[in-house]
Coordinates of C-alpha atoms in Angstrom, one line a residue:
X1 CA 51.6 262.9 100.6
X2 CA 51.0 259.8 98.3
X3 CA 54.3 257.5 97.1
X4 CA 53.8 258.9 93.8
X5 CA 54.3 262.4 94.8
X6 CA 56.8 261.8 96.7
X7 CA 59.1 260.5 94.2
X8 CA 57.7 263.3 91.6
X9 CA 59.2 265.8 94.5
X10 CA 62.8 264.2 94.5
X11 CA 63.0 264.8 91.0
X12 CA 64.4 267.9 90.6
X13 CA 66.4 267.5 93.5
X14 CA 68.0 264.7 91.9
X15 CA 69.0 266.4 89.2
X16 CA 70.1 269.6 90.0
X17 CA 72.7 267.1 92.6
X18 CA 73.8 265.6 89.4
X19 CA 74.5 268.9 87.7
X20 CA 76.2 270.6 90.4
X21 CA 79.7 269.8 89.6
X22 CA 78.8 271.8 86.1
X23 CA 78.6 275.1 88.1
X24 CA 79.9 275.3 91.5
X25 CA 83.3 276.2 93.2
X26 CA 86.0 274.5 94.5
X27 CA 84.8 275.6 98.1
X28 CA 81.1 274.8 97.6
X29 CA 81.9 271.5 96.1
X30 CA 84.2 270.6 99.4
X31 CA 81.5 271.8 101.8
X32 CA 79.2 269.7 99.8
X33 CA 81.1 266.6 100.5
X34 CA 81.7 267.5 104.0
X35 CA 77.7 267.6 104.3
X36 CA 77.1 264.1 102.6
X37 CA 79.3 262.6 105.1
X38 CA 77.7 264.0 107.8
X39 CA 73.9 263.1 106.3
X40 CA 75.5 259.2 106.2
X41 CA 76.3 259.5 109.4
X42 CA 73.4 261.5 111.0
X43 CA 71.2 258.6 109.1
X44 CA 72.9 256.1 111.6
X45 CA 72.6 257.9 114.7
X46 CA 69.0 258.6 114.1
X47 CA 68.1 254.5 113.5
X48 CA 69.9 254.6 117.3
X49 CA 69.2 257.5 119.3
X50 CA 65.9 258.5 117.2
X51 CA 64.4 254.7 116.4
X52 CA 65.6 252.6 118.8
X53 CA 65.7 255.1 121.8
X54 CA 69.6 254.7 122.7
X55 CA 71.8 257.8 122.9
X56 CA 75.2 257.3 122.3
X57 CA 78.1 259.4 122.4
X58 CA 80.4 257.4 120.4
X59 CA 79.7 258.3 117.0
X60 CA 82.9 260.4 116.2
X61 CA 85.1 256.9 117.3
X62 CA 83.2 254.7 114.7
X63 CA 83.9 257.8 112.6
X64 CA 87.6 257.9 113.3
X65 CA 87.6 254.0 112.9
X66 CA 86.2 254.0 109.2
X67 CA 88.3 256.4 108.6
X68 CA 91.7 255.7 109.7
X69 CA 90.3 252.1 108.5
X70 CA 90.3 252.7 104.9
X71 CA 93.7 254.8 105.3
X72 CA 95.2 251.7 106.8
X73 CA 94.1 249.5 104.2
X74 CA 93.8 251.5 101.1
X75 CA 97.9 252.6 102.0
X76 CA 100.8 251.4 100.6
X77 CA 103.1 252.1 103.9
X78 CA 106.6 253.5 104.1
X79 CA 108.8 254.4 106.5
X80 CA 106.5 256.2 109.2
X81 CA 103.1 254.3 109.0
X82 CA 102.0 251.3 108.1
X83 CA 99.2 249.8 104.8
X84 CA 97.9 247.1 103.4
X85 CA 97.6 247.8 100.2
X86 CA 94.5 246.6 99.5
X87 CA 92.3 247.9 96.4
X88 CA 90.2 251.1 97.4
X89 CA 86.8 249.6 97.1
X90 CA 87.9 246.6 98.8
X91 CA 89.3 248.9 101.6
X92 CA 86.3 250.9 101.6
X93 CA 84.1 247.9 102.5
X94 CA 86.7 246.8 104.8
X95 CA 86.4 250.0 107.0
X96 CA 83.4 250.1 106.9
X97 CA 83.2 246.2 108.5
X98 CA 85.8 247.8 111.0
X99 CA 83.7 250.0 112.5
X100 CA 80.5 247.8 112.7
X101 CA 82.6 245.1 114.5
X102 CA 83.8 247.6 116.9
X103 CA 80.2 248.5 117.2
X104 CA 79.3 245.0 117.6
X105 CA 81.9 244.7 120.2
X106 CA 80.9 247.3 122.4
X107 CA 76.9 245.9 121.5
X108 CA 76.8 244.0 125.1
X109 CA 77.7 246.9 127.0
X110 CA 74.6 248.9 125.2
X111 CA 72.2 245.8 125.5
X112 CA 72.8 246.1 129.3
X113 CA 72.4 250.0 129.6
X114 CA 69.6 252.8 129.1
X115 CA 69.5 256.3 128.9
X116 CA 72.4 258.5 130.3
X117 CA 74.3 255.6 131.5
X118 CA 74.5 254.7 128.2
X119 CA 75.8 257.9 127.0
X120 CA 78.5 257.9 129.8
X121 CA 79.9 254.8 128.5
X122 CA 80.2 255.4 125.1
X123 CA 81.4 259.0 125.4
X124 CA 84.7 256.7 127.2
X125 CA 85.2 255.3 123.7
X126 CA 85.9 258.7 122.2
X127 CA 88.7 259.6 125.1
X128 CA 89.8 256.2 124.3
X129 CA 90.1 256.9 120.7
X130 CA 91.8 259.7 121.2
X131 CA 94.6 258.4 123.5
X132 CA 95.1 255.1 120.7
X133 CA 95.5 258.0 117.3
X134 CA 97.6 260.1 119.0
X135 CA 99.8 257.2 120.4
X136 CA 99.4 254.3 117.6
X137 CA 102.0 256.1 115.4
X138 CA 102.8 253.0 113.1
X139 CA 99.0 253.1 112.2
X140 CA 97.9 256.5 112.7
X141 CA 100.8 258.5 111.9
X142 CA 100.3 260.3 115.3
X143 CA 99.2 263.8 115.6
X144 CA 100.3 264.5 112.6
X145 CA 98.2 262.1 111.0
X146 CA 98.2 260.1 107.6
X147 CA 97.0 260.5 104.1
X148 CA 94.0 258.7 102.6
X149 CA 94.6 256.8 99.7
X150 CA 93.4 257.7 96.3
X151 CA 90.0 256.1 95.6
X152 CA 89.7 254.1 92.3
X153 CA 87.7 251.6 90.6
X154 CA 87.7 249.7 87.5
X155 CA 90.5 252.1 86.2
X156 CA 89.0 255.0 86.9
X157 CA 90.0 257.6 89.8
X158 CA 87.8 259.8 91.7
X159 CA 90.2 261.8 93.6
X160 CA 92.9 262.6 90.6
X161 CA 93.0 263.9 87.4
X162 CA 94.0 260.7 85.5
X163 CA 92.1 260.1 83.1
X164 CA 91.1 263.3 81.9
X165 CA 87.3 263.8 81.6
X166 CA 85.8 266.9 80.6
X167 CA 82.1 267.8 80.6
X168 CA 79.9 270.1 78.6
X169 CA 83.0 271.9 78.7
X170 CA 83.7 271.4 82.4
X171 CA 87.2 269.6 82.9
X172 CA 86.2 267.0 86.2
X173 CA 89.1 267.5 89.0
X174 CA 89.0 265.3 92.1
X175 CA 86.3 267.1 94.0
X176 CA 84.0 267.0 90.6
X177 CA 84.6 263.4 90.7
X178 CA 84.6 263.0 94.1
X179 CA 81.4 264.4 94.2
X180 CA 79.0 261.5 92.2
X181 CA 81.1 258.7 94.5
X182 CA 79.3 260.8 97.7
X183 CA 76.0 260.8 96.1
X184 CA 76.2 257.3 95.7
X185 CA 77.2 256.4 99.5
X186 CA 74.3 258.6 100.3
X187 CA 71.8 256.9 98.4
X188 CA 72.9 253.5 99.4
X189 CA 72.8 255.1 103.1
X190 CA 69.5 256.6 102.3
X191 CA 67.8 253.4 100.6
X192 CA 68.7 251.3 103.1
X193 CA 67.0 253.4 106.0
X194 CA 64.4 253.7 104.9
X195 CA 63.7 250.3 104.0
X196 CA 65.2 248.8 107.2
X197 CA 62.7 251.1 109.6
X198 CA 59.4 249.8 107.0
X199 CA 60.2 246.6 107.6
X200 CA 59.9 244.3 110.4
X201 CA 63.3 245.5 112.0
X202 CA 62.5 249.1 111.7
X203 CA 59.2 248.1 113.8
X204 CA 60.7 246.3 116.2
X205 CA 63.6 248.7 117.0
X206 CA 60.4 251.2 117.4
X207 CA 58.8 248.4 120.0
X208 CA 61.8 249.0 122.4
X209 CA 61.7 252.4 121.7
X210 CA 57.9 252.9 122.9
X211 CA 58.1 249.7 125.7
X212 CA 60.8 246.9 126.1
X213 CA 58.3 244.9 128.3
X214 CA 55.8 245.1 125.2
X215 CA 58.1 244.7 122.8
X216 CA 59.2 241.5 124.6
X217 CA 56.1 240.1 125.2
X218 CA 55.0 240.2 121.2
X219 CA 58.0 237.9 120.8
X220 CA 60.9 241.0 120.3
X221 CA 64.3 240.0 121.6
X222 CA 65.1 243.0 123.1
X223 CA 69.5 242.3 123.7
X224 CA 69.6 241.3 120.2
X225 CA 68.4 243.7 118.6
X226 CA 69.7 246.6 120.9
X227 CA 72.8 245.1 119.7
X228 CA 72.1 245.3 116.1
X229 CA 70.9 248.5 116.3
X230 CA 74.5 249.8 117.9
X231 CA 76.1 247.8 114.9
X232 CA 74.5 249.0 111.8
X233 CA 74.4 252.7 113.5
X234 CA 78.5 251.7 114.0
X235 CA 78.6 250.7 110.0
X236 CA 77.0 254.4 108.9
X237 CA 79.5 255.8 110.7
X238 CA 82.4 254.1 109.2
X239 CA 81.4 254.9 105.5
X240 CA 81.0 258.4 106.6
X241 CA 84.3 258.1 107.9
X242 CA 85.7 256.7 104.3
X243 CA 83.6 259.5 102.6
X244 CA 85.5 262.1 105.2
X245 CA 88.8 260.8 104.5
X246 CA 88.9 261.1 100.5
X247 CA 87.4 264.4 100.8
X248 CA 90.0 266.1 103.5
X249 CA 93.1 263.8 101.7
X250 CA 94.8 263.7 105.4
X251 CA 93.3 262.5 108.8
X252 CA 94.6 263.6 111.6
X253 CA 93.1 262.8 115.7
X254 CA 91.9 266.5 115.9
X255 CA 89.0 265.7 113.5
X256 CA 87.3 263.1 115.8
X257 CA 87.1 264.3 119.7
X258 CA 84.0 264.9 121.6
X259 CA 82.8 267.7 119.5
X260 CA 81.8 265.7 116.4
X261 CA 79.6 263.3 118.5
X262 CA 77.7 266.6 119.7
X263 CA 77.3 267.5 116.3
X264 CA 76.0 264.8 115.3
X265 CA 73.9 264.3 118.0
X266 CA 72.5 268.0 117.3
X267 CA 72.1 266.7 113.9
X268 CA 69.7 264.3 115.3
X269 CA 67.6 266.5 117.8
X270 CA 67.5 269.4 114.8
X271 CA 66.0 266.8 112.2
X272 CA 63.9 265.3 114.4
X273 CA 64.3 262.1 116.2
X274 CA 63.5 259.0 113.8
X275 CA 63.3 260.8 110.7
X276 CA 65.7 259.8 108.0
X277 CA 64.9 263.1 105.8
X278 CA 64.8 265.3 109.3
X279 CA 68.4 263.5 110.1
X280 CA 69.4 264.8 106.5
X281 CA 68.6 268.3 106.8
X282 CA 69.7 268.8 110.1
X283 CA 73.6 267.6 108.7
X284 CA 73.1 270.1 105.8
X285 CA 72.2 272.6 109.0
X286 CA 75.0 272.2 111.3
X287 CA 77.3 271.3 108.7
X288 CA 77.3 273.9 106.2
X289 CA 76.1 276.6 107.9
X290 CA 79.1 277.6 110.0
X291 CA 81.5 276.9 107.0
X292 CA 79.1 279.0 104.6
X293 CA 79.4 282.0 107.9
X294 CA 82.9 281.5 107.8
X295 CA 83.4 282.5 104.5
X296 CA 81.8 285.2 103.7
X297 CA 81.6 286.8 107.7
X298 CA 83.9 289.7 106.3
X299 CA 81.1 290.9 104.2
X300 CA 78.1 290.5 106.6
X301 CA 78.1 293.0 109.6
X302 CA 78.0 291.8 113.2
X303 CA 79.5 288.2 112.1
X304 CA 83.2 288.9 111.7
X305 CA 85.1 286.1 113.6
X306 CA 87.0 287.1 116.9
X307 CA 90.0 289.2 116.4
X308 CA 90.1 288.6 112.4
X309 CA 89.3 292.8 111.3
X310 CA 90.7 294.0 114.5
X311 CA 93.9 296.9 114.8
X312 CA 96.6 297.0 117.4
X313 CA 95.4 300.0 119.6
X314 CA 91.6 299.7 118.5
X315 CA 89.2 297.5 120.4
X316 CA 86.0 297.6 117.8
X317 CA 86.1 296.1 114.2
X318 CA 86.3 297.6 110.7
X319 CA 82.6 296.8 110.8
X320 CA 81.8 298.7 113.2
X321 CA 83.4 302.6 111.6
X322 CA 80.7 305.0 111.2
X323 CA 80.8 307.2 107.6
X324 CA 81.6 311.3 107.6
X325 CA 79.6 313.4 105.6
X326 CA 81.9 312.2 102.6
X327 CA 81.7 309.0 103.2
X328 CA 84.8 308.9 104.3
X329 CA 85.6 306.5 107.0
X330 CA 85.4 308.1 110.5
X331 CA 86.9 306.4 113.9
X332 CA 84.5 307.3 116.5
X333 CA 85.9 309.1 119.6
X334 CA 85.0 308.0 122.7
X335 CA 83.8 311.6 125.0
X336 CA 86.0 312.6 128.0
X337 CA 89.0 311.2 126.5
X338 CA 92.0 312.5 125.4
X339 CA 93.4 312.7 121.8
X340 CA 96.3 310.2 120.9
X341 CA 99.8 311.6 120.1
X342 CA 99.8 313.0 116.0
X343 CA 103.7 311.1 115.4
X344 CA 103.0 307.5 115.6
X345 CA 104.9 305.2 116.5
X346 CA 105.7 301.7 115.1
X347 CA 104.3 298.3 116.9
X348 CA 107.2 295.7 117.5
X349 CA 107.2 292.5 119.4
X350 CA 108.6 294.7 122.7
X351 CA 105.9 297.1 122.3
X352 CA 103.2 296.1 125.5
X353 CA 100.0 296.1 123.3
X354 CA 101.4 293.3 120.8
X355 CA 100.7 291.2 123.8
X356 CA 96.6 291.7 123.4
X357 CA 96.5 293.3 120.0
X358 CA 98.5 291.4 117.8
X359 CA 99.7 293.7 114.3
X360 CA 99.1 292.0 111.3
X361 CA 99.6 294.5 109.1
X362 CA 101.6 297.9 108.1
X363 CA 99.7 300.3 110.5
X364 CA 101.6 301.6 113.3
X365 CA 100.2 302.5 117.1
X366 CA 100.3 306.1 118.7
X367 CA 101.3 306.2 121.9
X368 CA 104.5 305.2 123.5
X369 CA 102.9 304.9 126.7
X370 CA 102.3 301.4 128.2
X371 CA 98.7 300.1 127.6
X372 CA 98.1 303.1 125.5
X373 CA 96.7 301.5 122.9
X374 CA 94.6 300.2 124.9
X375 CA 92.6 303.5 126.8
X376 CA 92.6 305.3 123.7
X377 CA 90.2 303.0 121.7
X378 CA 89.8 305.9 118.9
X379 CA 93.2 306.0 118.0
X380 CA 93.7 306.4 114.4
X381 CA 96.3 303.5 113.1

């Protein structure tokens, strides 16, 4: 595909990004920002893990760093945690240097390991992430975390309501605005990619991908640029860490453990290693997906989530009822077993089923019997 096409192909991409606010929910417009954080930071992992051959396990503590960075800076302070109170573009930037010097500190420890070792070491950053959030309460806020400041430039807010702005009839609330402020990391993230791995950077970090010896031998210095490589893949992760904060309006440590690196890292592998458009899609994947199956589960069979449709004295879903000749709504009857007590009897907290089967609702069980509810899995509620 020629340059020319491809640009003729992001077209009407672009635009219907730009008009998206004009039509889309509240919950489709948060997922949406959730997934443009996670494209920014897939972009980085993939100039490491995919470009540069490095796998690190660290990406949800650069993550956590930009993040808690720009809360620390952007924030005011009172009693309970600490700011700066620095302006919000300012303290963007400045989170976003955070987490590239902390990438650039750990830079000798990656220029001296390969391969799994690697991984080990960096996956010791995360644990040790962990342990300063929860404990750094002046800073962090603890595990209750801290709020992310309000992001505004030039007068103008992106994550309030003041001033009002309506368009083509559309009044613009914080995730409307939010939402061009996202598109704009990711382009910046996006441009810069690409243009890093067609220059001579992007072909050397390939050299010690394919052969350090040959890489060396054309004149590559293989510690420096392993080193830069950990750093700018530590400076996408910061900005998707400011990008995550505005969007969720409170951090807390629960948002950064080990799991996030996976993700990430499945991000990466999903995409394809090395490809800055693979890396994209592969966030949209494992981002939205399970957020899109979370929401509307109750209404596709087979993908209600654990325990979320189930009754006290019933061990199968509502999705699971077969229909009467009606249509009427039929429990099935399991053969060789007997037929539950017709007076029911109302679940309470001493009742021995509340223990497995939690009641959520009006509907009563019908036996008195311990573990009743429990052997006679056809019992009408």
């Amino acid at each position: 595909m020629s340059e020319l096409a491809r640009r003729i192909w992001w077209l009407p991409v672009a635009a219907v990004a730009v008009a998206a606010p004009l039509s889309l929910t509240g919950f489709w417009l948060q997922t949406g920002l959730f997934v443009m954080a996670a494209v920014i930071g897939a972009i980085g992992l993939t100039l490491l893990v995919g470009v540069a051959g490095q796998l690190s396990l660290a990406h949800a503590f650069f993550v956590a760093t930009g993040a808690y960075g720009y809360a620390f800076l952007a924030g005011t302070g009172d009693d309970r945690v600490a700011g700066a109170g620095w302006p919000p573009p300012l303290a963007a930037v400045g989170a976003v240097a955070l987490a590239a010097l902390a990438g650039a500190l750990f830079s000798p420890i990656a220029g001296r390991l390969r391969g799994i070792y690697l991984g080990l070491a960096s996956l010791g950053l995360v644990f040790l992430g962990q342990h300063v959030l929860r404990n750094a309460t002046g800073l962090t806020g603890g595990f209750n975390g801290r709020d992310a400041a309000p992001f505004e430039a030039f007068g103008f807010s992106f994550t309030a309501t003041d001033p009002d702005l309506v368009v083509f009839g559309v009044p613009y609330g914080p995730l409307e605005r939010l939402w061009y402020l996202g598109l704009l990391f990711v382009l910046v993230a996006g441009w810069y990619a690409v243009n890093l791995l067609r220059g001579r950077p992007g072909r050397a970090l390939a050299g010690l991908r394919d052969s350090e010896t040959a890489a060396a031998v054309l004149g590559v210095d293989v510690r420096r640029y392993r080193a830069a490589a950990f750093t700018v893949s530590s400076a996408y992760a910061g900005l998707a860490g400011v990008l995550l904060a505005l969007s969720f309006g409170r951090i807390v440590p629960d948002s950064f453990g080990f799991g996030m690196s996976v993700d990430f890292l499945a991000m990466v592998v999903i995409g394809g290693s090395g490809s800055v458009p693979g890396a994209a899609a592969g966030a949209v994947l494992v981002t939205a997906l399970p957020l899109i199956l979370g929401r509307y589960s109750d209404a596709v069979p087979f993908l209600a989530q654990p325990g979320a449709r189930y009754r006290c004295g019933r061990g199968r879903p509502a999705a699971l009822r077969r229909r009467g000749r009606r249509g009427a709504a039929v429990r099935p009857r399991w053969p060789g077993r007997p037929r539950p007590p017709a007076a029911p009897r109302p679940c309470t907290a001493s009742h021995p089923c509340t223990a497995f089967h939690p009641c959520t609702d009006s509907r009563s069980c019908t036996d008195s019997r311990p573990f009743a509810a429990s052997r006679h899995r056809g019992a009408a509620p």
